[in-house]
Short mmCIF file of C-alpha atoms in Angstrom, two decimals:
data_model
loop_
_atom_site.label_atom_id
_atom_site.label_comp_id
_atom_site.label_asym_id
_atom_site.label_seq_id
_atom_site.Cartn_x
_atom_site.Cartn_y
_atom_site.Cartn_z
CA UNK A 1 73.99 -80.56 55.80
CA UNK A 2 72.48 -84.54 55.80
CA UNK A 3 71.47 -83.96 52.01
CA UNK A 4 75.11 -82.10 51.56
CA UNK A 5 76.86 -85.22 52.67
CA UNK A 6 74.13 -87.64 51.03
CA UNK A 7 74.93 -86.12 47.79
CA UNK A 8 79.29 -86.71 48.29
CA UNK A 9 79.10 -89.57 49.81
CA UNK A 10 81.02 -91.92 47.12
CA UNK A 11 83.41 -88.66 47.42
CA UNK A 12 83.87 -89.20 51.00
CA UNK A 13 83.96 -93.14 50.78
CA UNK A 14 86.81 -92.59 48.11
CA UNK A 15 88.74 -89.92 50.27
CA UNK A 16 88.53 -92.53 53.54
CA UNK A 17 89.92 -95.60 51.46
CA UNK A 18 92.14 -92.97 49.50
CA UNK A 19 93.65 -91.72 53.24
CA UNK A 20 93.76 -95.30 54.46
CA UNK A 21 96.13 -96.26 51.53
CA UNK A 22 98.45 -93.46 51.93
CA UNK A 23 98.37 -93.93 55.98
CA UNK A 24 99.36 -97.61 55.14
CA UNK A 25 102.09 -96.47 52.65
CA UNK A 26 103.47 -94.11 55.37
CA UNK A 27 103.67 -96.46 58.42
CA UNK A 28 104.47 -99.82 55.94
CA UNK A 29 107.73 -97.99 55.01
CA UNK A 30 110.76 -99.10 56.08
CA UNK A 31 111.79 -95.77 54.32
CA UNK A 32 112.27 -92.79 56.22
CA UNK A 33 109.69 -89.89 55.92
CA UNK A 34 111.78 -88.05 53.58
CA UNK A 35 112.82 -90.55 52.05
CA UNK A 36 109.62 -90.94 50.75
CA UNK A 37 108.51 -87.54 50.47
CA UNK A 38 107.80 -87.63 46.73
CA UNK A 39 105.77 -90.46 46.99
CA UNK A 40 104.18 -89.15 49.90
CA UNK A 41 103.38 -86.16 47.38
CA UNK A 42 102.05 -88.07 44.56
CA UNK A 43 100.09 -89.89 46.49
CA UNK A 44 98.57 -86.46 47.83
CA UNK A 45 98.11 -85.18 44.82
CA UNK A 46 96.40 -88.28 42.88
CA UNK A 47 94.10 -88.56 46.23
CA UNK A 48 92.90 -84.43 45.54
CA UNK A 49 92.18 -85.56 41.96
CA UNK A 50 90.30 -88.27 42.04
CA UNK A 51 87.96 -86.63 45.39
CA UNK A 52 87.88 -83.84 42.61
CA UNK A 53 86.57 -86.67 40.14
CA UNK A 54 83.32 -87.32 42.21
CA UNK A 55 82.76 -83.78 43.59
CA UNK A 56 82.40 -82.01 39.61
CA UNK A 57 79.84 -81.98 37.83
CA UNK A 58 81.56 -80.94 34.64
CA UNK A 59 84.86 -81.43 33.28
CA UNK A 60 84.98 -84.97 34.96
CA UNK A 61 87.71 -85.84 31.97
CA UNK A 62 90.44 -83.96 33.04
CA UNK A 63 90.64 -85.10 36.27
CA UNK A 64 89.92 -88.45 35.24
CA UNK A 65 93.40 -88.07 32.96
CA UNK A 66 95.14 -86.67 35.33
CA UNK A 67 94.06 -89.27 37.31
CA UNK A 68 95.89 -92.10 34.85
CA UNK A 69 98.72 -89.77 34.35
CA UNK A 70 99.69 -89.85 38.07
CA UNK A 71 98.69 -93.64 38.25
CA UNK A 72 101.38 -94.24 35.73
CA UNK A 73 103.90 -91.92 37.08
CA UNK A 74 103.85 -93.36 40.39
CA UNK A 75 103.69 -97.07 39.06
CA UNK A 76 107.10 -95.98 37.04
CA UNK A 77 108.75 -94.41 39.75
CA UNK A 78 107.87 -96.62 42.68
CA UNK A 79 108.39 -100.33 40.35
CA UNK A 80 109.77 -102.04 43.67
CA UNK A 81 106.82 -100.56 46.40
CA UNK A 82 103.35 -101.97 46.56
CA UNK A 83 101.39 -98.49 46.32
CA UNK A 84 100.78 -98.47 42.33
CA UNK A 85 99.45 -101.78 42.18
CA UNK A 86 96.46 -99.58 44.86
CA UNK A 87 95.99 -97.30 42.31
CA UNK A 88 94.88 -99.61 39.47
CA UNK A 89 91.16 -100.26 40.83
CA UNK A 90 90.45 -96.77 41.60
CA UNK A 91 91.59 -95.49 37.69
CA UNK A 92 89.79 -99.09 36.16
CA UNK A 93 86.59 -98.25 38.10
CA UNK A 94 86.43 -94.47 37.25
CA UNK A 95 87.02 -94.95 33.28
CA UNK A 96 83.73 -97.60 33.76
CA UNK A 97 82.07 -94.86 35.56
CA UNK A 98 82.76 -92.43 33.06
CA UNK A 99 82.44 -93.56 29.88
CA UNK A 100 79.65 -95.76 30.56
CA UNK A 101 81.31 -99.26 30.10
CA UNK A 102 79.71 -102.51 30.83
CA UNK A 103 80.11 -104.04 34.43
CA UNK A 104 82.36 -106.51 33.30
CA UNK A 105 84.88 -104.15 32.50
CA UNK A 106 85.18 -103.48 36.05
CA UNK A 107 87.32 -107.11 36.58
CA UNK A 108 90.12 -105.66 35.41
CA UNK A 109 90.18 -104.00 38.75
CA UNK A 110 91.64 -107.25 39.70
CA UNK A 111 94.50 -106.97 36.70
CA UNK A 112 97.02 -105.91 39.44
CA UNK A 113 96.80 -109.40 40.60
CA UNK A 114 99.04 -110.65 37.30
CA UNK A 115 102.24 -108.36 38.17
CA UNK A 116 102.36 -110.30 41.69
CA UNK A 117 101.95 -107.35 44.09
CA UNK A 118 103.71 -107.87 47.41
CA UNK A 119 100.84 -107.80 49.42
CA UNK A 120 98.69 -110.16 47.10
CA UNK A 121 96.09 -110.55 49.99
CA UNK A 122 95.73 -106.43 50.93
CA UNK A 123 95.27 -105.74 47.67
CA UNK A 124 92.51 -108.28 46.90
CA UNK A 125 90.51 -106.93 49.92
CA UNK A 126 90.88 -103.16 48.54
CA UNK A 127 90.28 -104.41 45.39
CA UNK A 128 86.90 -106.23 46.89
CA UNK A 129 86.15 -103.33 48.72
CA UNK A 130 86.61 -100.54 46.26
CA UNK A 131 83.98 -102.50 43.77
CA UNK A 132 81.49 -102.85 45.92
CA UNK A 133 81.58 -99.02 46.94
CA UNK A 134 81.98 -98.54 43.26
CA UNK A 135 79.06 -100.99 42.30
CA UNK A 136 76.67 -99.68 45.73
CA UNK A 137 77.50 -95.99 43.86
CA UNK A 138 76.94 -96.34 40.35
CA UNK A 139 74.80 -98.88 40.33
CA UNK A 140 72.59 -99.54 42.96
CA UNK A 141 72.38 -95.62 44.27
CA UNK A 142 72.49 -94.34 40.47
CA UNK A 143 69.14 -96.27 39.26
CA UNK A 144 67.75 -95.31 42.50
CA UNK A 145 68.60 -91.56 41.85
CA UNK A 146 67.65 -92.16 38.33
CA UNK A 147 64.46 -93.55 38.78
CA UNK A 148 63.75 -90.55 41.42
CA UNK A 149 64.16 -87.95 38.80
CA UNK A 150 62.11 -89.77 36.37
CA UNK A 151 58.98 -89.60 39.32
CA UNK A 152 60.17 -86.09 39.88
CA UNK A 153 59.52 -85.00 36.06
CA UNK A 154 56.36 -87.01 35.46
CA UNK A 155 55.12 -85.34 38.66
CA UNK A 156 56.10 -81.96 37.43
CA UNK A 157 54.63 -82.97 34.02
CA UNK A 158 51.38 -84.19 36.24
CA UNK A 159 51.05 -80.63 37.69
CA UNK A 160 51.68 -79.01 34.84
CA UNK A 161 48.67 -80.37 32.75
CA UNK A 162 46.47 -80.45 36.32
CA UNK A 163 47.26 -76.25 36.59
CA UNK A 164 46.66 -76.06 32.49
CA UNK A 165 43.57 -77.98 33.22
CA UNK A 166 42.20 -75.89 35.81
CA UNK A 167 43.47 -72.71 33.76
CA UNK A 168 41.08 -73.66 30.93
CA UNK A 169 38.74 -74.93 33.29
CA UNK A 170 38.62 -71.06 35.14
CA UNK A 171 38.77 -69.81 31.65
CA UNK A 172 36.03 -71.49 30.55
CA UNK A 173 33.92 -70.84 33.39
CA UNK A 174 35.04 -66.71 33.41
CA UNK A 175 33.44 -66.87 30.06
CA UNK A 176 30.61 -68.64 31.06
CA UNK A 177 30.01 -65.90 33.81
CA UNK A 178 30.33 -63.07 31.66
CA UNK A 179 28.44 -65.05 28.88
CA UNK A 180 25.76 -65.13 31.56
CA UNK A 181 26.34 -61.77 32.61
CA UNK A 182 25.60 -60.18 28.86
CA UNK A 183 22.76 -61.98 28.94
CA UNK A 184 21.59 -60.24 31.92
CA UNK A 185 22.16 -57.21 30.58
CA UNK A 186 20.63 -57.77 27.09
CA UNK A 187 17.79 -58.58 28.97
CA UNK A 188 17.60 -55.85 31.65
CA UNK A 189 18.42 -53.78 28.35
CA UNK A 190 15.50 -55.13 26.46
CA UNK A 191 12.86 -54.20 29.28
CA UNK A 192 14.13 -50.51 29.38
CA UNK A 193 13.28 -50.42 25.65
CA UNK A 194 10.21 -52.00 25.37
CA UNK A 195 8.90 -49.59 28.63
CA UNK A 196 10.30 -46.95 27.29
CA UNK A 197 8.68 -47.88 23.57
CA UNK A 198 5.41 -48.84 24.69
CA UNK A 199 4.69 -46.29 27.76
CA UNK A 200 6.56 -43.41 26.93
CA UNK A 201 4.22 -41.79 24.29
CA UNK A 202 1.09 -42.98 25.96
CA UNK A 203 2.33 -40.79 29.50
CA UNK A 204 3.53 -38.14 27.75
CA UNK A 205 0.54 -37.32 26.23
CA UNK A 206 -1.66 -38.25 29.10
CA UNK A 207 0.45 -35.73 31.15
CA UNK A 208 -0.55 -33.05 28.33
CA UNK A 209 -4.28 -33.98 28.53
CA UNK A 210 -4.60 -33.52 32.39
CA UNK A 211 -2.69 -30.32 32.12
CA UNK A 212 -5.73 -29.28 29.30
CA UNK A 213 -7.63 -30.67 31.84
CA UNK A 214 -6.92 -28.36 34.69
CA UNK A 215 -7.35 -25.03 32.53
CA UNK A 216 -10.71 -26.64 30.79
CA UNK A 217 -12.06 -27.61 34.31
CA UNK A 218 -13.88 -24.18 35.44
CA UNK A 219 -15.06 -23.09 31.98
CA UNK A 220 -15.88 -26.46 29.99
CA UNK A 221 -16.61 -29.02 32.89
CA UNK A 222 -17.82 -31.59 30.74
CA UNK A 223 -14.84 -31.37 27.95
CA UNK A 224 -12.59 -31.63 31.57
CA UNK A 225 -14.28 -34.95 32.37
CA UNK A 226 -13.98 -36.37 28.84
CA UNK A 227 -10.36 -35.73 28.68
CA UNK A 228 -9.74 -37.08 31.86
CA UNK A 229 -11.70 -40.51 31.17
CA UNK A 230 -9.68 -40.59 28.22
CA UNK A 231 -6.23 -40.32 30.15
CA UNK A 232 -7.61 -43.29 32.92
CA UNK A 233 -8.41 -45.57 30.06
CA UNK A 234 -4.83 -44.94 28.79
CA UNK A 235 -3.31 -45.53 32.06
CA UNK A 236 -5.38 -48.38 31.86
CA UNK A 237 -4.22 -49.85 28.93
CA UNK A 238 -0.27 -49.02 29.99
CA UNK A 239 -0.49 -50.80 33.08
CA UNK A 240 -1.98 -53.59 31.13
CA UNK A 241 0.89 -53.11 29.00
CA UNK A 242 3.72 -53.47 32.12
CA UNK A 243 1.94 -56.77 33.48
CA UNK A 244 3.01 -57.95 29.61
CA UNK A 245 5.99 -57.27 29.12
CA UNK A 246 7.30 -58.41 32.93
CA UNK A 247 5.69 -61.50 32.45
CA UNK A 248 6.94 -61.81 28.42
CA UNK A 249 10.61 -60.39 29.57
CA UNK A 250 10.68 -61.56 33.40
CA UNK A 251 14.50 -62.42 34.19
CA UNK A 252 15.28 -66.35 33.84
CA UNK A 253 15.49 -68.00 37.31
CA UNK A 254 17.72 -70.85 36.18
CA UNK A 255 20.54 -67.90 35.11
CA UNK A 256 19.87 -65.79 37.92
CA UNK A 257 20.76 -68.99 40.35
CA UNK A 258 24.04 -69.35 37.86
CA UNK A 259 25.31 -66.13 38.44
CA UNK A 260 24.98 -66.23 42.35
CA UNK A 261 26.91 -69.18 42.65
CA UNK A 262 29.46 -68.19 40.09
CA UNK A 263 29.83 -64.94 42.33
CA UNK A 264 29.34 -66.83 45.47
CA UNK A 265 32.86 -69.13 43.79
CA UNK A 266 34.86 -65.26 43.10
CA UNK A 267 33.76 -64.43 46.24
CA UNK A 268 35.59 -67.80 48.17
CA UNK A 269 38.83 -66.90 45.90
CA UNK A 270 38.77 -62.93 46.36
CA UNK A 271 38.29 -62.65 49.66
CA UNK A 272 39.59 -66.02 51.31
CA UNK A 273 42.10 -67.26 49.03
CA UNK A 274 39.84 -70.27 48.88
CA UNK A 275 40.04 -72.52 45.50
CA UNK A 276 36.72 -72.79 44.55
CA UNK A 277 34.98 -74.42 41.23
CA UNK A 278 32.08 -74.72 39.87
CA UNK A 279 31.58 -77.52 37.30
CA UNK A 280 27.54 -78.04 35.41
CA UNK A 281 27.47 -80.86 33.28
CA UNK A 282 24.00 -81.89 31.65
CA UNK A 283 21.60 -79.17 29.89
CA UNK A 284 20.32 -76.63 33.12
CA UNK A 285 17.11 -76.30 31.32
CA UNK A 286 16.14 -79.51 32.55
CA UNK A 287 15.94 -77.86 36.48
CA UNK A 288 12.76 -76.49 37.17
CA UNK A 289 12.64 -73.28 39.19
CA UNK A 290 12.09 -74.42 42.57
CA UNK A 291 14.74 -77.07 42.38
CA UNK A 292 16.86 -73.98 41.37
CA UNK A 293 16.04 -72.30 44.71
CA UNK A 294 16.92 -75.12 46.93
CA UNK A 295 20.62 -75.66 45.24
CA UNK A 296 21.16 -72.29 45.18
CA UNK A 297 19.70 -71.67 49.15
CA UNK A 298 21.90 -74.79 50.38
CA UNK A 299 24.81 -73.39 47.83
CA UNK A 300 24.84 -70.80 50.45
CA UNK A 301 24.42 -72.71 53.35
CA UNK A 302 27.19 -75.07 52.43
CA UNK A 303 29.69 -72.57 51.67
CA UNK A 304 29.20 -70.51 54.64
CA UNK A 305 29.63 -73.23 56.54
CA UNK A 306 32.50 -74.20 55.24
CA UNK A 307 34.30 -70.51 55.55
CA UNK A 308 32.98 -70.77 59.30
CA UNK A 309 34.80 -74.75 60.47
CA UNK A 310 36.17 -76.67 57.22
CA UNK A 311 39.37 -74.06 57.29
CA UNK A 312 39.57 -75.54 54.03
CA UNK A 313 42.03 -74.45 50.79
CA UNK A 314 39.96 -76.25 47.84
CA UNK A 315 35.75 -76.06 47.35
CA UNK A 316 33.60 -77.66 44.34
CA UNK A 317 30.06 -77.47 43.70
CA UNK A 318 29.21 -79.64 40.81
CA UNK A 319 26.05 -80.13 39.21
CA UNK A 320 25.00 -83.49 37.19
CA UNK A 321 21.66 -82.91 34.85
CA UNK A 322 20.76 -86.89 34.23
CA UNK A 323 17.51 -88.41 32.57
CA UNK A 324 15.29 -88.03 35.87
CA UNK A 325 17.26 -86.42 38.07
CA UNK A 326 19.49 -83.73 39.30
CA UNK A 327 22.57 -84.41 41.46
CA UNK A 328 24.24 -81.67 43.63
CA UNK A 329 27.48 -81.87 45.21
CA UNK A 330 28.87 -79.51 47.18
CA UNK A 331 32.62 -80.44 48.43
CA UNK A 332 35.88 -78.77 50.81
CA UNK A 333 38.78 -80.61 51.58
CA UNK A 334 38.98 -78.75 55.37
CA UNK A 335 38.19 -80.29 58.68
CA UNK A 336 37.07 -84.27 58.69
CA UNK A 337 34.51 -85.17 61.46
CA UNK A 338 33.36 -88.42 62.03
CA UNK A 339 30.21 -87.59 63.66
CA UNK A 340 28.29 -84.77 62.35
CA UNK A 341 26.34 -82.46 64.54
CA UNK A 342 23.10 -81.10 62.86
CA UNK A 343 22.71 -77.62 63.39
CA UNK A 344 19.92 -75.55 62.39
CA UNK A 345 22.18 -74.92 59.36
CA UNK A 346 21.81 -78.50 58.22
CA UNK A 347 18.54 -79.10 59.28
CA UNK A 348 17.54 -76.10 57.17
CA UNK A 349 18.88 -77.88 53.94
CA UNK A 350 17.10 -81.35 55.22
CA UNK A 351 13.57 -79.32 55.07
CA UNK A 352 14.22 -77.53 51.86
CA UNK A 353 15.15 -80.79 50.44
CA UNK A 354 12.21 -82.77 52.07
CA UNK A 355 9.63 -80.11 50.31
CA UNK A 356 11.02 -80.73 46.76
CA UNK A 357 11.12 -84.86 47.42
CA UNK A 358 14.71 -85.07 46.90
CA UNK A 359 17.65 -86.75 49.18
CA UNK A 360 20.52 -85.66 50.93
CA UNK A 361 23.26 -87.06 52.24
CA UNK A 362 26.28 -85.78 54.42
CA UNK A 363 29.84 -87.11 54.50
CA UNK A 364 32.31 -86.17 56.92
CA UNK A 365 35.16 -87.95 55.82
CA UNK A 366 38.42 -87.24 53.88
CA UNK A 367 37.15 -83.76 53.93
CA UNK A 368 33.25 -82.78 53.94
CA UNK A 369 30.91 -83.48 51.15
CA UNK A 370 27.20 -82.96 50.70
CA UNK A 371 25.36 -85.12 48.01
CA UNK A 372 21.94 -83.58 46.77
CA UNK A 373 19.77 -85.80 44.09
CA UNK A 374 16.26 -83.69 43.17
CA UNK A 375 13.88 -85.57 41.19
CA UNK A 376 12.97 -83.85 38.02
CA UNK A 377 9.58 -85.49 37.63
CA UNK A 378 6.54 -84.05 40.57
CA UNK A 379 4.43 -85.52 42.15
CA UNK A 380 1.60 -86.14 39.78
CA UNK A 381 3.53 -87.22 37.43
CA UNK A 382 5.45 -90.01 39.52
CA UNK A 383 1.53 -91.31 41.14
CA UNK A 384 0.26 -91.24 37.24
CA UNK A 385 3.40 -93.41 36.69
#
C-alpha cells in the first residue's frame, strides 16, 4: 500500500491542488450552485483527466489533449471568472513533462499573469506551488528514480555474469571430475589387463600341471615332484610379476585426493543444498603425497565441521601451487565467532600440520576461514640450504 501511494504520489498532489481549486471556485461564487453547474462540470471533468495524465503509463497524449481542449473551453466560456487563468500552469507544466522540454519552458506557467487575472496574488501562489510539485516530481524524484533503475540493471547485469561465471566455473570443474574420473578408470582398466595378460596363462597351466600331478603321484613319484617344482617356480615368478605391475600401475595419490574432495563438494550441494567450490590453481604435481594426505584429512575435518555449526549457504576450498609452497584455504560464510574454541577437531588439523612443517591459521570472522601454507621443500633440503 506505502509503495502503491509512493508510486501516485504527483497523482495525488495534483488531485489535492486540483480539489482545492474547484472547492475555491464553488464557495468564491457569488453564483448560485446551479448557476454554475457547467462549470462545476468542466471543472470535474478536466480534474479526472489530468489525475488520468499521471496515473497511465501509456497513451499519456490523449489525455494530455483533452487536457488543453477543456483548458480552452472553459477559458472561452468562463472569460469574466478567475478559474481558467488556474488551469494554465497545470496544461504548461504537463506539455514540459511530456514532451521533454527544457525547464525554462516551464515560466510560462506564469503567462496567466499578462491577461490580469482577478486574483493576481492566488494565482501566483498556485502558480509557485504547482512548479515546485512539478519540479520536486519530474525533476528531483525522476533522476532519483532514474538513477535507481540504472543500479537496478547493472546489478542484474552484475548477477548475471557472477551466475555465468560460476556456471562455467561448475562446468569446468564437472569436467575436471569426470576427466579425473576416466582416468581412474583407464587405470583400474589397465591393471585388469596387464593381470589378466601376464598371470592368466602362467595359472592356467600351473592348474593343469598339479592336476598331472595328482594322477602321476602314486605311479611316477619323482615325475610328480618335478612337475610340481616346476608349478612353485611359476607361482614364483607371477607373484614377482603382481609386486611389478602394482608398483609400475599403483593408483596416483595426488588424483585420488582430487576426486574425494570433488565428491566431498557434490556431496555439500546434493545432500545440503550447500554451495560449495573447489578452485586449484598452480600445477598439483608440485604436492608431494603426504602433503596430499593432510589437505585432504583437514578437507574433511573442515567441512564436517562446517555442516555441524557454520549453518552456512556458500563453502570454497581453494588450492594455490606457488614456487615453495602450497596454500590451502578452506572457507563458509555461516556462523562468525570471535573466539574460537579448539576442539579435538582442530587440534587434530594443528598436529597433522605440525608433522609436515607447515602453518595454520584460523579466522573466525565475517564467516570462518582456515588458511593452510605446506612447504614444498623437507627437511634436508631446507638444513642443506
Amino acid at each position: 500500500m506505502v509503495e502503491k501511494m509512493k508510486e501516485n504520489y504527483s497523482a495525488m498532489i495534483k488531485f489535492s491542488c486540483l480539489t482545492i481549486m474547484l472547492a475555491y471556485v464553488i464557495v468564491g461564487s457569488e453564483k448560485s450552485l446551479q448557476a454554475i453547474s457547467l462549470e462545476c462540470f468542466l471543472l470535474g471533468l478536466f480534474l479526472m483527466v489530468a489525475t488520468l495524465y499521471e496515473l497511465l503509463d501509456k497513451e499519456k497524449i490523449g489525455c494530455l489533449l483533452a487536457e488543453i481542449i477543456l483548458a480552452i473551453v472553459i477559458f472561452a466560456l468562463f472569460l469574466n471568472s478567475s478559474i481558467g487563468f488556474y488551469l494554465i500552469p497545470v496544461v504548461v507544466l504537463d506539455t514540459v513533462g511530456y514532451f521533454k522540454l527544457p525547464l525554462v519552458v516551464g515560466l510560462m506557467a506564469f503567462a496567466g499573469v499578462f491577461f490580469n487575472p482577478p486574483d493576481l496574488a492566488v494565482y501566483m501562489i498556485f502558480c509557485i506551488f504547482i512548479s515546485v510539485i512539478y519540479f520536486q516530481n519530474q525533476v528531483m524524484i525522476k533522476k532519483y528514480q532514474d538513477k535507481l533503475e540504472n543500479y537496478e540493471q547493472e546489478e542484474f547485469k552484475l548477477k548475471d555474469s557472477i551466475s555465468d561465471k560460476d556456471l562455467k566455473f561448475k562446468k569446468k570443474l564437472e569436467q575436471n571430475s569426470l576427466h579425473y574420473k576416466n582416468q581412474m578408470l583407464e587405470e583400474r582398466a589397465r591393471i585388469y589387463q596387464a593381470l589378466h595378460d601376464k598371470l592368466g596363462h602362467s595359472i592356467n597351466g600351473s592348474v593343469y600341471q598339479l592336476e598331472a600331478s595328482k594322477v602321476l603321484i602314486h605311479d611316477k613319484p619323482d615325475e610328480s615332484t618335478r612337475i610340481i617344482q616346476a608349478v612353485i617356480d611359476t607361482l614364483r615368478e607371477s607373484m614377482d610379476e603382481i609386486r611389478f605391475i602394482l608398483r609400475k600401475e599403483k593408483p596416483d595419490r595426488k588424483k585420488a585426493a582430487l576426486l574425494q574432495l570433488h565428491g566431498l563438494c557434490e556431496e555439500c550441494r546434493e545432500k545440503y543444498g550447500i554451495q560449495a567450490t573447489l578452485l586449484l590453481e598452480g600445477e598439483d604435481k608440485e604436492i608431494p603425497d603426504h602433503i596430499w594426505e593432510v589437505i585432504l584429512d583437514n578437507a574433511i575435518e573442515a567441512v564436517s565441521n562446517a555442516l555441524k555449526y557454520a549453518k552456512c549457504s556458500r563453502l570454497a576450498i581453494e588450492l594455490m601451487v606457488m614456487n615453495k609452497i602450497v596454500r590451502c584455504s578452506i572457507y563458509n560464510n555461516g556462523a562468525s565467532c570471535e573466539t574460537i574454541v579448539e576442539g579435538m577437531g582442530i587440534q587434530g588439523m594443528k598436529d597433522r600440520i605440525r608433522k609436515v612443517n607447515g602453518l595454520i591459521d584460523i579466522d573466525g570472522q565475517n564467516g570462518f576461514r582456515i588458511n593452510m601454507i605446506f612447504p614444498l621443500t623437507s627437511v634436508e633440503e631446507r638444513g642443506q640450504s
